[in-house]
Coordinates of C-alpha atoms in Angstrom, one line a residue:
X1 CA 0.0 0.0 0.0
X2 CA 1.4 3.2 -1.1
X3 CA 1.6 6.4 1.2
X4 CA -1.1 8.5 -0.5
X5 CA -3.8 5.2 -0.2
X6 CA -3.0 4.9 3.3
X7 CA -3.5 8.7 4.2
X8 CA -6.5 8.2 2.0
X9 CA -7.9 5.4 3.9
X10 CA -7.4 7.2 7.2
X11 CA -9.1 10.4 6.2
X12 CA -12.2 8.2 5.4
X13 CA -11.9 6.8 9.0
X14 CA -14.3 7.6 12.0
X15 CA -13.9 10.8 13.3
X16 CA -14.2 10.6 17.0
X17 CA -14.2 13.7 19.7
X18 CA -12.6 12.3 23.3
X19 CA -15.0 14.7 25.7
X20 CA -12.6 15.9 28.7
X21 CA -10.1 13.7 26.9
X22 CA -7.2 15.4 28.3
X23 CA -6.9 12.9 31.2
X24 CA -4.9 9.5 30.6
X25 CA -7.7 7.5 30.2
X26 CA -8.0 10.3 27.3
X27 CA -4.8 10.1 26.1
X28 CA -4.8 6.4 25.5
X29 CA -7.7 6.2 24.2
X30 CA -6.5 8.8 21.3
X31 CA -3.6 6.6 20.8
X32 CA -5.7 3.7 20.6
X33 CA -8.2 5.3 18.1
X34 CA -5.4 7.0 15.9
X35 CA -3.4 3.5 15.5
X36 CA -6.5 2.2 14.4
X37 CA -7.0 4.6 11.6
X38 CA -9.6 7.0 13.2
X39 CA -9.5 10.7 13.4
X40 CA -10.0 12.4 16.9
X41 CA -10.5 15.4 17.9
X42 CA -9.4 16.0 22.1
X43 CA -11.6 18.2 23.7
X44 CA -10.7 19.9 27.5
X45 CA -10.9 22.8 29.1
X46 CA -7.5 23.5 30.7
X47 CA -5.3 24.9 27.7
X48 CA -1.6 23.7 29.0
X49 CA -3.7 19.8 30.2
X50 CA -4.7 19.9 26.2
X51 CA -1.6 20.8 24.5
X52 CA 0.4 18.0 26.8
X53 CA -2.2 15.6 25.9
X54 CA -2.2 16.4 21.8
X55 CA 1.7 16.3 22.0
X56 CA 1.0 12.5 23.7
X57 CA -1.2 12.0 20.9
X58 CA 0.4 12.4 17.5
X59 CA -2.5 13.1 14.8
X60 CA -4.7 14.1 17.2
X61 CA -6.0 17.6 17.3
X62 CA -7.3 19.9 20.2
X63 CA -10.1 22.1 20.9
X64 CA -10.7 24.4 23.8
X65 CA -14.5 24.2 25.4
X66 CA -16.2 24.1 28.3
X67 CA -18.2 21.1 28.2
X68 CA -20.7 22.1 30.2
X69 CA -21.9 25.5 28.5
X70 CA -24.3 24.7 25.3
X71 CA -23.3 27.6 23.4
X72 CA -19.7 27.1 23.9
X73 CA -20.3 23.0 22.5
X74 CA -22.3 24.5 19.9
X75 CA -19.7 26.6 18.4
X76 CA -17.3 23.6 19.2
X77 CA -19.9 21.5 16.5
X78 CA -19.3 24.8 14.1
X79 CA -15.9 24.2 14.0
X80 CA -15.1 21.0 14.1
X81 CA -17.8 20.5 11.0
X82 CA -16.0 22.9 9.4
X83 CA -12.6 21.5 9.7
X84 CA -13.3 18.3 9.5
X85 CA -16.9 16.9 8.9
X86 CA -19.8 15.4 10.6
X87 CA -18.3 13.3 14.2
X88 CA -18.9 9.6 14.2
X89 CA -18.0 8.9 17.9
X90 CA -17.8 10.4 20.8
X91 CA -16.1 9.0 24.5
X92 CA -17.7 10.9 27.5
X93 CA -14.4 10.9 30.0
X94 CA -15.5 14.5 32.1
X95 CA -15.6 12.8 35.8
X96 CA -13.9 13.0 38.8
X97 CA -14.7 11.9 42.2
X98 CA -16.0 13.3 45.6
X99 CA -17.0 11.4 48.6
X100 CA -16.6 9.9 51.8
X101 CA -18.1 11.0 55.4
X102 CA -21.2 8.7 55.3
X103 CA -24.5 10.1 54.4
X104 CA -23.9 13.2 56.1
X105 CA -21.1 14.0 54.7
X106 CA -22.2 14.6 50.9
X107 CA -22.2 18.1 50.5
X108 CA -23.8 20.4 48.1
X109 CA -21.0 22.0 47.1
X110 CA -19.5 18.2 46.4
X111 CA -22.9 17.3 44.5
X112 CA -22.5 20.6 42.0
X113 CA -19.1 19.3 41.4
X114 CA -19.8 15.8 39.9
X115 CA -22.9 17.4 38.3
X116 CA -20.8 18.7 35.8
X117 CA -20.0 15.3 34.7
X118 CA -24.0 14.9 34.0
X119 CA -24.3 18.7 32.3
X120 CA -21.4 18.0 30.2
X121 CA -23.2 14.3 28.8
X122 CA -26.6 15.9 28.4
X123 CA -24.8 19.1 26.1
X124 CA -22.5 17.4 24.2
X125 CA -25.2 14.2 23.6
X126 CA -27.7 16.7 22.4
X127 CA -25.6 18.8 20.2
X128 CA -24.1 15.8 18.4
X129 CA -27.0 13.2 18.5
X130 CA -27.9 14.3 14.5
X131 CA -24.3 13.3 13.5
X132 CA -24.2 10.1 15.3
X133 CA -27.4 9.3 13.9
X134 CA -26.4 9.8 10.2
X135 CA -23.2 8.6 10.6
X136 CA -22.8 4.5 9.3
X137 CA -21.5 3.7 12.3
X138 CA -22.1 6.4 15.3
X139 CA -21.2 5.2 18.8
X140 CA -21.3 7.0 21.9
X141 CA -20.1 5.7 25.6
X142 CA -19.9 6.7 28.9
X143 CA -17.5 5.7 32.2
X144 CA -19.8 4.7 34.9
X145 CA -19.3 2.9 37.9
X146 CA -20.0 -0.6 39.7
X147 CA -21.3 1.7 42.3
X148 CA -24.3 2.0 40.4
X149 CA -25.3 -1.4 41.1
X150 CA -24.5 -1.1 44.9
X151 CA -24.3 2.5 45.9
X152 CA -22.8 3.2 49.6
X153 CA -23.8 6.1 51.5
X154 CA -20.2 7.6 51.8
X155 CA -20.6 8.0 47.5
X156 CA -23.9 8.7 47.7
X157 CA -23.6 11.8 45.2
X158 CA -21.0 9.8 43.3
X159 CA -23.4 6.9 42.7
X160 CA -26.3 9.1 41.7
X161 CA -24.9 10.9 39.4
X162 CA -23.6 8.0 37.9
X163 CA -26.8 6.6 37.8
X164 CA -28.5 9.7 36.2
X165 CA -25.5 9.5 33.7
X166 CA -26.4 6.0 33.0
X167 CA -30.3 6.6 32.2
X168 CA -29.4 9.5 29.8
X169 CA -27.1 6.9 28.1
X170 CA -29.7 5.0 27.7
X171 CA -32.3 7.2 26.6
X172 CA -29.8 7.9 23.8
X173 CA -29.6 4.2 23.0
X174 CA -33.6 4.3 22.8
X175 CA -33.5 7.1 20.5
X176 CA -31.1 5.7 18.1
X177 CA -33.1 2.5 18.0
X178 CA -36.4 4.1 17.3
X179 CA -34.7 6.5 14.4
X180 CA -34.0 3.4 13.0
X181 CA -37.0 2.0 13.0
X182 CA -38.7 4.8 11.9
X183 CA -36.4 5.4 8.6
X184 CA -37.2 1.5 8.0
X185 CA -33.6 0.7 8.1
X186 CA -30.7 -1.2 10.1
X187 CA -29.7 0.7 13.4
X188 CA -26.4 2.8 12.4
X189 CA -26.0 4.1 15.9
X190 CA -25.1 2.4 19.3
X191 CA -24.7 3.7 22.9
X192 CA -22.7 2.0 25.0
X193 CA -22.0 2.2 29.2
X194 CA -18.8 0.8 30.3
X195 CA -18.9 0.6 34.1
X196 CA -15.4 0.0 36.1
X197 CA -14.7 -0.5 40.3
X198 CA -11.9 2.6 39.5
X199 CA -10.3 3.6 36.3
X200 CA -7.2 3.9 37.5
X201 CA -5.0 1.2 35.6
X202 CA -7.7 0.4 33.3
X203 CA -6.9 3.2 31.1
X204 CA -5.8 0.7 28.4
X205 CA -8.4 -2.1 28.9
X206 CA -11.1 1.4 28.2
X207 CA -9.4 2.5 24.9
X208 CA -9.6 -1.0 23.5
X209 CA -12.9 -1.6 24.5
X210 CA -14.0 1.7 23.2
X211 CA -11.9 0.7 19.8
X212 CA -13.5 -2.7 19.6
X213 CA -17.4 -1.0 19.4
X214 CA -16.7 -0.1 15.5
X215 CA -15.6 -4.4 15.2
X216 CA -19.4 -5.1 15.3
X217 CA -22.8 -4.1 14.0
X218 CA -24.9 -1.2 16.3
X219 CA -27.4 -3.9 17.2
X220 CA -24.7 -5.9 19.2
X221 CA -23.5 -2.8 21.5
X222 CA -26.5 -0.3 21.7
X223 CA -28.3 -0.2 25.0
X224 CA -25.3 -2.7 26.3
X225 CA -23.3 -2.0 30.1
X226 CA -19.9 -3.6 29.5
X227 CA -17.8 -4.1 32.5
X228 CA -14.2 -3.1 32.3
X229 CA -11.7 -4.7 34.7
X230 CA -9.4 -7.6 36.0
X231 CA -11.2 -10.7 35.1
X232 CA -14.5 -9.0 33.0

């Protein structure tokens, strides 16, 4: 295969934005994605955080925007259309964690903070659904948590935003399934929730996962929790 058909076959690849991708569960999961012949797009807030993690991800590009404002996402859709097309995939990585001191000790101020987590889904999901419903092969996916399933008092706040994360995720699933069946056609789109105990160490296992989403058909991952970890 000559150069020129190789950068041509990569150009036609998925274009996939990494939301709050600047962590390292980010940054591998741009290497991940580029090695496998997708475009991405890394999307953070923190200017110096983004340009260390474009310089770990050769062929990846940056883009500056707070997550959690619609019209700053929305001019982040202007743009990156613009430059680069219509966005096949998208990896939901703004988190973080707050807890501890039992019930009593989740806090407002603790709450508002992982709340962003939820505000940032619920922006970015709406302004891209259209694309990931055209697309041949849209996917979208989510980090949850095992605490989900068995949420402890002292992560209380954790677990329930989690949780609210996990319905949108699904909703999203719901709606790709029934714009397919609507248009009278195959399901193009999937929405996927990987849950994991902690991500730390895992950052790998989560890139190939997310990777392996485009090795099937949207039927086979849409609406689907898939547990990353030791032994899942």
């Amino acid at each position: 295969m000559s150069d020129t058909q190789q950068t041509q076959e990569l150009v036609r690849g998925p274009l996939v934005l990494l939301a709050g991708g600047t962590s390292a569960a980010g940054r591998a999961a741009a290497r991940a994605l580029l090695d496998a012949g997708a475009r991405v797009v890394i999307v953070g807030s923190d200017a110096a955080r983004l340009a260390d993690a474009v310089r770990d991800a050769p062929g990846a590009l940056g883009e500056r925007c707070d997550l959690t404002d619609e019209d700053a996402v929305s001019a982040l859709r202007e743009r990156v259309h613009a430059a680069h097309g219509r966005v096949d995939g998208v990896l939901h990585l703004v988190g973080g964690w707050r807890g501890g001191g039992g019930l009593a000790g989740q806090s407002d101020e603790d709450f508002a903070f992982l709340l962003r987590s939820l505000t940032a889904l619920r922006v970015v999901s709406r302004a891209f659904d259209e694309d990931l419903r055209a697309s041949p092969a849209g996917r979208l996916a989510i980090v949850s948590s095992t605490a989900v399933a068995r949420p402890l008092a002292g992560g209380a706040n954790y677990a329930a935003i989690k949780a609210a994360s996990e319905a949108w995720t699904r909703a999203v699933a719901q709606g790709f399934a029934k714009n397919a069946r609507d248009a009278d056609r195959a399901i193009s789109g999937a929405a996927v929730i990987f849950r994991v105990k902690s991500l730390e160490g895992l950052e790998e296992a989560l890139a190939a996962a997310f990777v392996a989403l485009w090795d099937d058909t949207a039927d086979a991952f849409n609406d689907v929790v898939i547990e990353v970890g030791a032994g899942a």
